[in-house]
Amino acid sequence: MTRLSIVRHGQTEWNLHQRIQGSTDIPLNSTGRAQAAESGMRLRERHWDVVVSSPLLRAEETARIIAGELGLTRPELDADMTERHHGEVEGLTFAERQKRFPDGVPVPGLETRQHVLGRVLPALARLADVHDGKSVLIVSHGGIIGTLLRHFTDGERPRHDEIIANGSVHDFVWQYGRIELTHFDATLRTVNESFDVLR
């Protein structure tokens, strides 16, 4: 059995101002760095063999901070764990997106959830094979985690009142040639929080 846990990166200024990031390479802000350090300290309670990260700055810096807290070497980068591409809505707030592309209007360049699964699920299988029997910590993004959660819960999670918080940790196991979700680290939405998985 291989343990695969996925952490959402720390906060960025675009997160703070509720702008859709997608593949736009936005760095952490000071809050995000503190969140990464806090996640690393919490994760000390468990054993980890390796840290893997999306190559985007916000994930890679989060992963470096966490690896430092865990006493592990520099994270491995895996391009397949990059955030979902959001095309022409990147940089917009959710309200701006809704105005420009109302529900049902296609967004040019928006990566489908099926395409996300088509690259992320094989990547997880590959990581489980390379690190067979170990505990792998992966730093990725809200859109990736949200797509996986919907896939493994048949669309039931995250619920409308749940968000995938910066620094949250979601657990999976790989065994008998398949991956299973074992824990969703849900946070309840506040009134001012936008559609989280787009960020």
PDB file of C-alpha atoms in Angstrom, residues 57-138:
ATOM      1  CA  LEU A  57       5.359  28.948  -7.833  1.00  0.00           C
ATOM      2  CA  ARG A  58       2.589  28.893  -5.232  1.00  0.00           C
ATOM      3  CA  ALA A  59       2.722  25.107  -4.957  1.00  0.00           C
ATOM      4  CA  GLU A  60       6.493  24.742  -5.254  1.00  0.00           C
ATOM      5  CA  GLU A  61       7.171  27.288  -2.493  1.00  0.00           C
ATOM      6  CA  THR A  62       4.537  25.658  -0.272  1.00  0.00           C
ATOM      7  CA  ALA A  63       6.214  22.295  -0.885  1.00  0.00           C
ATOM      8  CA  ARG A  64       9.696  23.666  -0.077  1.00  0.00           C
ATOM      9  CA  ILE A  65       8.430  25.152   3.200  1.00  0.00           C
ATOM     10  CA  ILE A  66       6.665  21.921   4.157  1.00  0.00           C
ATOM     11  CA  ALA A  67       9.691  19.791   3.212  1.00  0.00           C
ATOM     12  CA  GLY A  68      11.830  22.011   5.427  1.00  0.00           C
ATOM     13  CA  GLU A  69       9.460  21.523   8.361  1.00  0.00           C
ATOM     14  CA  LEU A  70       9.555  17.752   7.784  1.00  0.00           C
ATOM     15  CA  GLY A  71      13.331  17.556   7.353  1.00  0.00           C
ATOM     16  CA  LEU A  72      12.999  16.220   3.807  1.00  0.00           C
ATOM     17  CA  THR A  73      14.957  17.058   0.673  1.00  0.00           C
ATOM     18  CA  ARG A  74      13.846  19.523  -2.004  1.00  0.00           C
ATOM     19  CA  PRO A  75      10.487  18.501  -3.543  1.00  0.00           C
ATOM     20  CA  GLU A  76      10.235  16.607  -6.809  1.00  0.00           C
ATOM     21  CA  LEU A  77       8.298  18.583  -9.457  1.00  0.00           C
ATOM     22  CA  ASP A  78       5.539  16.909 -11.467  1.00  0.00           C
ATOM     23  CA  ALA A  79       3.921  18.893 -14.286  1.00  0.00           C
ATOM     24  CA  ASP A  80       0.836  16.659 -14.267  1.00  0.00           C
ATOM     25  CA  MET A  81      -0.110  18.071 -10.846  1.00  0.00           C
ATOM     26  CA  THR A  82      -0.368  21.625 -12.276  1.00  0.00           C
ATOM     27  CA  GLU A  83      -3.659  23.437 -11.677  1.00  0.00           C
ATOM     28  CA  ARG A  84      -6.579  23.065 -14.073  1.00  0.00           C
ATOM     29  CA  HIS A  85      -6.204  25.517 -16.963  1.00  0.00           C
ATOM     30  CA  HIS A  86      -9.002  28.113 -16.915  1.00  0.00           C
ATOM     31  CA  GLY A  87      -8.320  29.831 -20.208  1.00  0.00           C
ATOM     32  CA  GLU A  88      -9.918  33.241 -20.685  1.00  0.00           C
ATOM     33  CA  VAL A  89     -11.321  33.469 -17.128  1.00  0.00           C
ATOM     34  CA  GLU A  90      -7.895  33.468 -15.469  1.00  0.00           C
ATOM     35  CA  GLY A  91      -7.415  36.736 -13.607  1.00  0.00           C
ATOM     36  CA  LEU A  92     -11.155  37.346 -13.258  1.00  0.00           C
ATOM     37  CA  THR A  93     -13.157  37.226 -10.033  1.00  0.00           C
ATOM     38  CA  PHE A  94     -15.987  34.692  -9.964  1.00  0.00           C
ATOM     39  CA  ALA A  95     -18.496  37.569 -10.339  1.00  0.00           C
ATOM     40  CA  GLU A  96     -16.595  38.873 -13.392  1.00  0.00           C
ATOM     41  CA  ARG A  97     -16.477  35.380 -14.831  1.00  0.00           C
ATOM     42  CA  GLN A  98     -20.245  34.975 -14.397  1.00  0.00           C
ATOM     43  CA  LYS A  99     -20.845  38.309 -16.122  1.00  0.00           C
ATOM     44  CA  ARG A 100     -18.572  37.536 -19.072  1.00  0.00           C
ATOM     45  CA  PHE A 101     -19.367  33.831 -19.339  1.00  0.00           C
ATOM     46  CA  PRO A 102     -22.777  33.111 -17.728  1.00  0.00           C
ATOM     47  CA  ASP A 103     -23.681  29.516 -16.882  1.00  0.00           C
ATOM     48  CA  GLY A 104     -23.753  27.435 -20.037  1.00  0.00           C
ATOM     49  CA  VAL A 105     -21.512  29.773 -22.062  1.00  0.00           C
ATOM     50  CA  PRO A 106     -18.284  27.955 -22.993  1.00  0.00           C
ATOM     51  CA  VAL A 107     -15.017  29.448 -21.768  1.00  0.00           C
ATOM     52  CA  PRO A 108     -12.251  29.356 -24.414  1.00  0.00           C
ATOM     53  CA  GLY A 109      -9.235  27.451 -23.099  1.00  0.00           C
ATOM     54  CA  LEU A 110     -11.018  25.965 -20.056  1.00  0.00           C
ATOM     55  CA  GLU A 111      -9.643  22.491 -19.379  1.00  0.00           C
ATOM     56  CA  THR A 112     -12.405  19.946 -18.849  1.00  0.00           C
ATOM     57  CA  ARG A 113     -12.595  18.001 -15.606  1.00  0.00           C
ATOM     58  CA  GLN A 114     -12.312  14.813 -17.666  1.00  0.00           C
ATOM     59  CA  HIS A 115      -9.032  16.036 -19.132  1.00  0.00           C
ATOM     60  CA  VAL A 116      -7.795  16.873 -15.610  1.00  0.00           C
ATOM     61  CA  LEU A 117      -8.594  13.326 -14.498  1.00  0.00           C
ATOM     62  CA  GLY A 118      -6.920  12.000 -17.643  1.00  0.00           C
ATOM     63  CA  ARG A 119      -3.583  13.471 -16.572  1.00  0.00           C
ATOM     64  CA  VAL A 120      -3.833  13.411 -12.757  1.00  0.00           C
ATOM     65  CA  LEU A 121      -5.012   9.826 -12.178  1.00  0.00           C
ATOM     66  CA  PRO A 122      -2.154   8.310 -14.255  1.00  0.00           C
ATOM     67  CA  ALA A 123       0.278  10.664 -12.487  1.00  0.00           C
ATOM     68  CA  LEU A 124      -0.884   9.387  -9.098  1.00  0.00           C
ATOM     69  CA  ALA A 125      -0.548   5.783 -10.304  1.00  0.00           C
ATOM     70  CA  ARG A 126       2.970   6.548 -11.542  1.00  0.00           C
ATOM     71  CA  LEU A 127       3.952   8.193  -8.236  1.00  0.00           C
ATOM     72  CA  ALA A 128       2.541   5.210  -6.325  1.00  0.00           C
ATOM     73  CA  ASP A 129       4.597   2.857  -8.502  1.00  0.00           C
ATOM     74  CA  VAL A 130       7.836   4.866  -8.191  1.00  0.00           C
ATOM     75  CA  HIS A 131       7.405   5.239  -4.419  1.00  0.00           C
ATOM     76  CA  ASP A 132       5.832   1.836  -3.789  1.00  0.00           C
ATOM     77  CA  GLY A 133       4.963   1.241  -0.135  1.00  0.00           C
ATOM     78  CA  LYS A 134       5.949   4.759   0.920  1.00  0.00           C
ATOM     79  CA  SER A 135       4.136   7.885   2.079  1.00  0.00           C
ATOM     80  CA  VAL A 136       4.042  10.589  -0.584  1.00  0.00           C
ATOM     81  CA  LEU A 137       3.013  14.174   0.130  1.00  0.00           C
ATOM     82  CA  ILE A 138       1.871  16.072  -2.975  1.00  0.00           C
TER      83      ILE A 138
END
